[in-house]
Amino acid sequence: MSLYTPDRLEPSDGTDVVGVDQRKGEDNGRNDVDGSQRPTVTVVVPAMNEAKNLPHVAARMPADIDEIVFVDGHSVDDTVEVAKSLWPDATVVTQSRKGKGNALACGFLASTSDIIVMIDADGSTDPAEIPLFVGALVAGADFAKGTRFAAGGGSSDITFSRKLGNKALNAIVNLKFGASFSDLCYGYNAFWRRHVPVMALPSVDATEAQWGDGFEIETLINVRVANAGLKITEVPSFEQDRIHGESNLNAVRDGLRVLRTIRSEQRTSAPDVSPTPVARG
């Protein structure tokens, strides 16, 4: 399975996968087999106690991903050992605090490619869809936002109550920030690494828990990307059921955290955004 030969991809939901075209992206960084330049791609995989799910994720990963950054959330099983056996060349880091948000911030900091793709380690997000996200960025988007609620997308995991909650939160964000998201609370996204500063994520060096360390991270990123005036393209994606284990997501608790994030963020015109420096060049 190759990132740049999408005709060989077989998405688990049957969605047609379109590949990256041969036009030069703004941040091209690698010569492809045919001599053309293409952007390099890092996949960030945060995981905590996902040893049983990682082989499935690895089997669906396109073969020519340039870099995998695996972020361990202080697992107590053999998650790290399994990850190292599946991806011997991966950059493996341990997150500095707790929570998915902190794990992603640590992963973004360790990434070195032009493009960053964020996926889950439980098998719910299909790595075979990565060409769709990369293709959207190469075609001109700044941020490729996964959505389960567009033609070609879907979910076998979301409950009716979570779907209603997501729809309500989605409407609030679109109204308050002038956005047009169809799926606010879905964490399968990709973006050019140069845009990490506008996300203004909590410092990974802080010792105390920070707002943005938890599942609210996806809403925080979406709102700040929209506020920065970046070009967002939605990408249809199919969410699978978690393969093994239980989710750390709590619909009520985390829904309230998302609502608090929406209320705390203020709508800002793009010229007023003052991003912090990127830690890695």
PDB file of N, CA, C and O in Angstrom, residues 178-233:
ATOM      1  N   GLY A 178     -18.054  31.974  12.395  1.00  0.00           N
ATOM      2  CA  GLY A 178     -18.207  32.133  10.961  1.00  0.00           C
ATOM      3  C   GLY A 178     -17.590  30.994  10.176  1.00  0.00           C
ATOM      4  O   GLY A 178     -17.136  31.181   9.041  1.00  0.00           O
ATOM      5  N   ALA A 179     -17.563  29.801  10.778  1.00  0.00           N
ATOM      6  CA  ALA A 179     -16.974  28.628  10.134  1.00  0.00           C
ATOM      7  C   ALA A 179     -18.063  27.843   9.416  1.00  0.00           C
ATOM      8  O   ALA A 179     -19.242  28.203   9.453  1.00  0.00           O
ATOM      9  N   SER A 180     -17.655  26.756   8.780  1.00  0.00           N
ATOM     10  CA  SER A 180     -18.632  25.909   8.078  1.00  0.00           C
ATOM     11  C   SER A 180     -18.290  24.443   8.276  1.00  0.00           C
ATOM     12  O   SER A 180     -18.343  23.648   7.351  1.00  0.00           O
ATOM     13  N   PHE A 181     -17.918  24.087   9.496  1.00  0.00           N
ATOM     14  CA  PHE A 181     -17.609  22.694   9.808  1.00  0.00           C
ATOM     15  C   PHE A 181     -18.868  21.835   9.768  1.00  0.00           C
ATOM     16  O   PHE A 181     -19.943  22.266  10.176  1.00  0.00           O
ATOM     17  N   SER A 182     -18.719  20.599   9.305  1.00  0.00           N
ATOM     18  CA  SER A 182     -19.831  19.659   9.375  1.00  0.00           C
ATOM     19  C   SER A 182     -19.590  18.605  10.457  1.00  0.00           C
ATOM     20  O   SER A 182     -20.491  17.853  10.800  1.00  0.00           O
ATOM     21  N   ASP A 183     -18.358  18.549  11.001  1.00  0.00           N
ATOM     22  CA  ASP A 183     -18.032  17.522  11.990  1.00  0.00           C
ATOM     23  C   ASP A 183     -16.951  18.044  12.926  1.00  0.00           C
ATOM     24  O   ASP A 183     -15.766  17.784  12.756  1.00  0.00           O
ATOM     25  N   LEU A 184     -17.378  18.793  13.933  1.00  0.00           N
ATOM     26  CA  LEU A 184     -16.437  19.454  14.840  1.00  0.00           C
ATOM     27  C   LEU A 184     -15.591  18.472  15.635  1.00  0.00           C
ATOM     28  O   LEU A 184     -14.380  18.648  15.778  1.00  0.00           O
ATOM     29  N   CYS A 185     -16.225  17.426  16.147  1.00  0.00           N
ATOM     30  CA  CYS A 185     -15.563  16.566  17.137  1.00  0.00           C
ATOM     31  C   CYS A 185     -14.995  15.286  16.531  1.00  0.00           C
ATOM     32  O   CYS A 185     -15.194  14.183  17.071  1.00  0.00           O
ATOM     33  N   TYR A 186     -14.283  15.418  15.439  1.00  0.00           N
ATOM     34  CA  TYR A 186     -13.632  14.266  14.817  1.00  0.00           C
ATOM     35  C   TYR A 186     -12.160  14.604  14.662  1.00  0.00           C
ATOM     36  O   TYR A 186     -11.813  15.663  14.139  1.00  0.00           O
ATOM     37  N   GLY A 187     -11.300  13.692  15.126  1.00  0.00           N
ATOM     38  CA  GLY A 187      -9.888  14.018  15.257  1.00  0.00           C
ATOM     39  C   GLY A 187      -8.979  13.590  14.131  1.00  0.00           C
ATOM     40  O   GLY A 187      -7.759  13.609  14.291  1.00  0.00           O
ATOM     41  N   TYR A 188      -9.544  13.204  12.991  1.00  0.00           N
ATOM     42  CA  TYR A 188      -8.716  12.807  11.855  1.00  0.00           C
ATOM     43  C   TYR A 188      -8.495  14.052  10.996  1.00  0.00           C
ATOM     44  O   TYR A 188      -9.369  14.469  10.230  1.00  0.00           O
ATOM     45  N   ASN A 189      -7.325  14.660  11.099  1.00  0.00           N
ATOM     46  CA  ASN A 189      -7.022  15.896  10.412  1.00  0.00           C
ATOM     47  C   ASN A 189      -5.595  15.889   9.882  1.00  0.00           C
ATOM     48  O   ASN A 189      -4.755  15.100  10.346  1.00  0.00           O
ATOM     49  N   ALA A 190      -5.306  16.770   8.946  1.00  0.00           N
ATOM     50  CA  ALA A 190      -3.950  16.935   8.431  1.00  0.00           C
ATOM     51  C   ALA A 190      -3.737  18.402   8.096  1.00  0.00           C
ATOM     52  O   ALA A 190      -4.692  19.127   7.788  1.00  0.00           O
ATOM     53  N   PHE A 191      -2.480  18.838   8.137  1.00  0.00           N
ATOM     54  CA  PHE A 191      -2.197  20.250   7.908  1.00  0.00           C
ATOM     55  C   PHE A 191      -0.712  20.430   7.592  1.00  0.00           C
ATOM     56  O   PHE A 191       0.110  19.546   7.860  1.00  0.00           O
ATOM     57  N   TRP A 192      -0.387  21.574   7.005  1.00  0.00           N
ATOM     58  CA  TRP A 192       1.012  21.920   6.789  1.00  0.00           C
ATOM     59  C   TRP A 192       1.643  22.255   8.139  1.00  0.00           C
ATOM     60  O   TRP A 192       1.069  23.010   8.933  1.00  0.00           O
ATOM     61  N   ARG A 193       2.818  21.734   8.396  1.00  0.00           N
ATOM     62  CA  ARG A 193       3.451  21.919   9.710  1.00  0.00           C
ATOM     63  C   ARG A 193       3.697  23.386  10.030  1.00  0.00           C
ATOM     64  O   ARG A 193       3.715  23.783  11.204  1.00  0.00           O
ATOM     65  N   ARG A 194       3.847  24.221   9.003  1.00  0.00           N
ATOM     66  CA  ARG A 194       4.109  25.635   9.251  1.00  0.00           C
ATOM     67  C   ARG A 194       2.939  26.339   9.951  1.00  0.00           C
ATOM     68  O   ARG A 194       3.095  27.452  10.461  1.00  0.00           O
ATOM     69  N   HIS A 195       1.776  25.679   9.979  1.00  0.00           N
ATOM     70  CA  HIS A 195       0.613  26.301  10.610  1.00  0.00           C
ATOM     71  C   HIS A 195       0.451  25.913  12.085  1.00  0.00           C
ATOM     72  O   HIS A 195      -0.490  26.385  12.735  1.00  0.00           O
ATOM     73  N   VAL A 196       1.334  25.101  12.624  1.00  0.00           N
ATOM     74  CA  VAL A 196       1.233  24.718  14.043  1.00  0.00           C
ATOM     75  C   VAL A 196       1.196  25.945  14.961  1.00  0.00           C
ATOM     76  O   VAL A 196       0.438  25.956  15.941  1.00  0.00           O
ATOM     77  N   PRO A 197       1.979  26.998  14.709  1.00  0.00           N
ATOM     78  CA  PRO A 197       1.955  28.141  15.634  1.00  0.00           C
ATOM     79  C   PRO A 197       0.590  28.764  15.853  1.00  0.00           C
ATOM     80  O   PRO A 197       0.285  29.219  16.964  1.00  0.00           O
ATOM     81  N   VAL A 198      -0.278  28.808  14.816  1.00  0.00           N
ATOM     82  CA  VAL A 198      -1.574  29.460  14.998  1.00  0.00           C
ATOM     83  C   VAL A 198      -2.476  28.662  15.938  1.00  0.00           C
ATOM     84  O   VAL A 198      -3.467  29.188  16.444  1.00  0.00           O
ATOM     85  N   MET A 199      -2.131  27.400  16.193  1.00  0.00           N
ATOM     86  CA  MET A 199      -2.916  26.585  17.114  1.00  0.00           C
ATOM     87  C   MET A 199      -2.635  26.965  18.569  1.00  0.00           C
ATOM     88  O   MET A 199      -3.452  26.687  19.452  1.00  0.00           O
ATOM     89  N   ALA A 200      -1.471  27.575  18.806  1.00  0.00           N
ATOM     90  CA  ALA A 200      -1.104  28.051  20.147  1.00  0.00           C
ATOM     91  C   ALA A 200      -1.365  26.987  21.217  1.00  0.00           C
ATOM     92  O   ALA A 200      -2.044  27.241  22.220  1.00  0.00           O
ATOM     93  N   LEU A 201      -0.839  25.795  21.005  1.00  0.00           N
ATOM     94  CA  LEU A 201      -1.070  24.688  21.934  1.00  0.00           C
ATOM     95  C   LEU A 201      -0.312  24.898  23.241  1.00  0.00           C
ATOM     96  O   LEU A 201       0.714  25.584  23.265  1.00  0.00           O
ATOM     97  N   PRO A 202      -0.802  24.324  24.343  1.00  0.00           N
ATOM     98  CA  PRO A 202      -0.107  24.464  25.624  1.00  0.00           C
ATOM     99  C   PRO A 202       1.325  23.945  25.539  1.00  0.00           C
ATOM    100  O   PRO A 202       1.593  22.943  24.880  1.00  0.00           O
ATOM    101  N   SER A 203       2.234  24.613  26.199  1.00  0.00           N
ATOM    102  CA  SER A 203       3.635  24.200  26.189  1.00  0.00           C
ATOM    103  C   SER A 203       3.783  22.787  26.740  1.00  0.00           C
ATOM    104  O   SER A 203       3.172  22.435  27.759  1.00  0.00           O
ATOM    105  N   VAL A 204       4.588  21.997  26.078  1.00  0.00           N
ATOM    106  CA  VAL A 204       4.816  20.627  26.563  1.00  0.00           C
ATOM    107  C   VAL A 204       5.709  20.619  27.787  1.00  0.00           C
ATOM    108  O   VAL A 204       5.829  19.588  28.474  1.00  0.00           O
ATOM    109  N   ASP A 205       6.342  21.739  28.095  1.00  0.00           N
ATOM    110  CA  ASP A 205       7.276  21.802  29.222  1.00  0.00           C
ATOM    111  C   ASP A 205       6.603  22.121  30.548  1.00  0.00           C
ATOM    112  O   ASP A 205       7.229  21.988  31.610  1.00  0.00           O
ATOM    113  N   ALA A 206       5.359  22.558  30.523  1.00  0.00           N
ATOM    114  CA  ALA A 206       4.652  22.869  31.767  1.00  0.00           C
ATOM    115  C   ALA A 206       4.479  21.607  32.606  1.00  0.00           C
ATOM    116  O   ALA A 206       4.232  20.526  32.072  1.00  0.00           O
ATOM    117  N   THR A 207       4.614  21.742  33.895  1.00  0.00           N
ATOM    118  CA  THR A 207       4.501  20.573  34.785  1.00  0.00           C
ATOM    119  C   THR A 207       3.068  20.332  35.248  1.00  0.00           C
ATOM    120  O   THR A 207       2.684  19.195  35.525  1.00  0.00           O
ATOM    121  N   GLU A 208       2.271  21.383  35.324  1.00  0.00           N
ATOM    122  CA  GLU A 208       0.884  21.253  35.750  1.00  0.00           C
ATOM    123  C   GLU A 208      -0.029  21.046  34.539  1.00  0.00           C
ATOM    124  O   GLU A 208       0.309  21.428  33.418  1.00  0.00           O
ATOM    125  N   ALA A 209      -1.182  20.432  34.771  1.00  0.00           N
ATOM    126  CA  ALA A 209      -2.152  20.216  33.694  1.00  0.00           C
ATOM    127  C   ALA A 209      -2.579  21.544  33.086  1.00  0.00           C
ATOM    128  O   ALA A 209      -2.736  22.551  33.790  1.00  0.00           O
ATOM    129  N   GLN A 210      -2.763  21.555  31.755  1.00  0.00           N
ATOM    130  CA  GLN A 210      -3.107  22.769  31.032  1.00  0.00           C
ATOM    131  C   GLN A 210      -4.440  22.584  30.298  1.00  0.00           C
ATOM    132  O   GLN A 210      -4.786  21.476  29.908  1.00  0.00           O
ATOM    133  N   TRP A 211      -5.156  23.700  30.095  1.00  0.00           N
ATOM    134  CA  TRP A 211      -6.358  23.628  29.275  1.00  0.00           C
ATOM    135  C   TRP A 211      -5.929  23.343  27.836  1.00  0.00           C
ATOM    136  O   TRP A 211      -5.058  24.005  27.290  1.00  0.00           O
ATOM    137  N   GLY A 212      -6.517  22.324  27.243  1.00  0.00           N
ATOM    138  CA  GLY A 212      -6.091  21.864  25.926  1.00  0.00           C
ATOM    139  C   GLY A 212      -5.370  20.541  25.988  1.00  0.00           C
ATOM    140  O   GLY A 212      -5.044  19.954  24.957  1.00  0.00           O
ATOM    141  N   ASP A 213      -5.144  20.030  27.190  1.00  0.00           N
ATOM    142  CA  ASP A 213      -4.478  18.733  27.344  1.00  0.00           C
ATOM    143  C   ASP A 213      -5.413  17.564  27.057  1.00  0.00           C
ATOM    144  O   ASP A 213      -4.967  16.453  26.805  1.00  0.00           O
ATOM    145  N   GLY A 214      -6.735  17.784  27.117  1.00  0.00           N
ATOM    146  CA  GLY A 214      -7.693  16.696  26.996  1.00  0.00           C
ATOM    147  C   GLY A 214      -8.313  16.582  25.614  1.00  0.00           C
ATOM    148  O   GLY A 214      -7.773  17.068  24.608  1.00  0.00           O
ATOM    149  N   PHE A 215      -9.498  15.955  25.556  1.00  0.00           N
ATOM    150  CA  PHE A 215     -10.184  15.730  24.281  1.00  0.00           C
ATOM    151  C   PHE A 215     -10.706  17.020  23.652  1.00  0.00           C
ATOM    152  O   PHE A 215     -11.108  17.025  22.488  1.00  0.00           O
ATOM    153  N   GLU A 216     -10.684  18.106  24.422  1.00  0.00           N
ATOM    154  CA  GLU A 216     -11.089  19.393  23.848  1.00  0.00           C
ATOM    155  C   GLU A 216     -10.091  19.897  22.813  1.00  0.00           C
ATOM    156  O   GLU A 216     -10.346  20.880  22.108  1.00  0.00           O
ATOM    157  N   ILE A 217      -8.950  19.226  22.686  1.00  0.00           N
ATOM    158  CA  ILE A 217      -7.891  19.666  21.786  1.00  0.00           C
ATOM    159  C   ILE A 217      -8.393  19.821  20.350  1.00  0.00           C
ATOM    160  O   ILE A 217      -8.007  20.747  19.632  1.00  0.00           O
ATOM    161  N   GLU A 218      -9.253  18.898  19.901  1.00  0.00           N
ATOM    162  CA  GLU A 218      -9.703  18.958  18.513  1.00  0.00           C
ATOM    163  C   GLU A 218     -10.529  20.215  18.242  1.00  0.00           C
ATOM    164  O   GLU A 218     -10.361  20.878  17.213  1.00  0.00           O
ATOM    165  N   THR A 219     -11.405  20.563  19.182  1.00  0.00           N
ATOM    166  CA  THR A 219     -12.188  21.782  19.035  1.00  0.00           C
ATOM    167  C   THR A 219     -11.289  23.004  19.098  1.00  0.00           C
ATOM    168  O   THR A 219     -11.441  23.953  18.308  1.00  0.00           O
ATOM    169  N   LEU A 220     -10.337  22.999  20.019  1.00  0.00           N
ATOM    170  CA  LEU A 220      -9.414  24.123  20.156  1.00  0.00           C
ATOM    171  C   LEU A 220      -8.650  24.354  18.857  1.00  0.00           C
ATOM    172  O   LEU A 220      -8.532  25.493  18.381  1.00  0.00           O
ATOM    173  N   ILE A 221      -8.140  23.284  18.264  1.00  0.00           N
ATOM    174  CA  ILE A 221      -7.403  23.394  17.001  1.00  0.00           C
ATOM    175  C   ILE A 221      -8.318  23.921  15.897  1.00  0.00           C
ATOM    176  O   ILE A 221      -7.957  24.850  15.160  1.00  0.00           O
ATOM    177  N   ASN A 222      -9.513  23.349  15.779  1.00  0.00           N
ATOM    178  CA  ASN A 222     -10.428  23.750  14.717  1.00  0.00           C
ATOM    179  C   ASN A 222     -10.790  25.231  14.808  1.00  0.00           C
ATOM    180  O   ASN A 222     -10.802  25.948  13.798  1.00  0.00           O
ATOM    181  N   VAL A 223     -11.102  25.681  16.018  1.00  0.00           N
ATOM    182  CA  VAL A 223     -11.496  27.075  16.210  1.00  0.00           C
ATOM    183  C   VAL A 223     -10.338  28.014  15.877  1.00  0.00           C
ATOM    184  O   VAL A 223     -10.514  29.028  15.193  1.00  0.00           O
ATOM    185  N   ARG A 224      -9.147  27.689  16.329  1.00  0.00           N
ATOM    186  CA  ARG A 224      -8.011  28.584  16.115  1.00  0.00           C
ATOM    187  C   ARG A 224      -7.557  28.589  14.655  1.00  0.00           C
ATOM    188  O   ARG A 224      -7.114  29.623  14.144  1.00  0.00           O
ATOM    189  N   VAL A 225      -7.693  27.456  13.996  1.00  0.00           N
ATOM    190  CA  VAL A 225      -7.375  27.415  12.569  1.00  0.00           C
ATOM    191  C   VAL A 225      -8.368  28.276  11.794  1.00  0.00           C
ATOM    192  O   VAL A 225      -7.988  29.027  10.888  1.00  0.00           O
ATOM    193  N   ALA A 226      -9.646  28.170  12.145  1.00  0.00           N
ATOM    194  CA  ALA A 226     -10.662  28.989  11.486  1.00  0.00           C
ATOM    195  C   ALA A 226     -10.437  30.463  11.779  1.00  0.00           C
ATOM    196  O   ALA A 226     -10.548  31.325  10.889  1.00  0.00           O
ATOM    197  N   ASN A 227     -10.111  30.784  13.027  1.00  0.00           N
ATOM    198  CA  ASN A 227      -9.858  32.166  13.416  1.00  0.00           C
ATOM    199  C   ASN A 227      -8.676  32.765  12.668  1.00  0.00           C
ATOM    200  O   ASN A 227      -8.628  33.978  12.417  1.00  0.00           O
ATOM    201  N   ALA A 228      -7.705  31.929  12.335  1.00  0.00           N
ATOM    202  CA  ALA A 228      -6.503  32.403  11.650  1.00  0.00           C
ATOM    203  C   ALA A 228      -6.749  32.662  10.166  1.00  0.00           C
ATOM    204  O   ALA A 228      -5.869  33.154   9.467  1.00  0.00           O
ATOM    205  N   GLY A 229      -7.952  32.332   9.699  1.00  0.00           N
ATOM    206  CA  GLY A 229      -8.277  32.567   8.306  1.00  0.00           C
ATOM    207  C   GLY A 229      -7.652  31.571   7.356  1.00  0.00           C
ATOM    208  O   GLY A 229      -7.536  31.841   6.151  1.00  0.00           O
ATOM    209  N   LEU A 230      -7.257  30.399   7.870  1.00  0.00           N
ATOM    210  CA  LEU A 230      -6.653  29.400   7.005  1.00  0.00           C
ATOM    211  C   LEU A 230      -7.711  28.748   6.119  1.00  0.00           C
ATOM    212  O   LEU A 230      -8.884  28.666   6.485  1.00  0.00           O
ATOM    213  N   LYS A 231      -7.277  28.269   4.960  1.00  0.00           N
ATOM    214  CA  LYS A 231      -8.190  27.596   4.036  1.00  0.00           C
ATOM    215  C   LYS A 231      -8.406  26.164   4.514  1.00  0.00           C
ATOM    216  O   LYS A 231      -7.466  25.372   4.570  1.00  0.00           O
ATOM    217  N   ILE A 232      -9.657  25.841   4.844  1.00  0.00           N
ATOM    218  CA  ILE A 232     -10.006  24.525   5.377  1.00  0.00           C
ATOM    219  C   ILE A 232     -10.798  23.746   4.335  1.00  0.00           C
ATOM    220  O   ILE A 232     -11.777  24.249   3.785  1.00  0.00           O
ATOM    221  N   THR A 233     -10.364  22.531   4.073  1.00  0.00           N
ATOM    222  CA  THR A 233     -11.089  21.636   3.176  1.00  0.00           C
ATOM    223  C   THR A 233     -11.532  20.414   3.965  1.00  0.00           C
ATOM    224  O   THR A 233     -10.717  19.783   4.653  1.00  0.00           O
TER     225      THR A 233
END
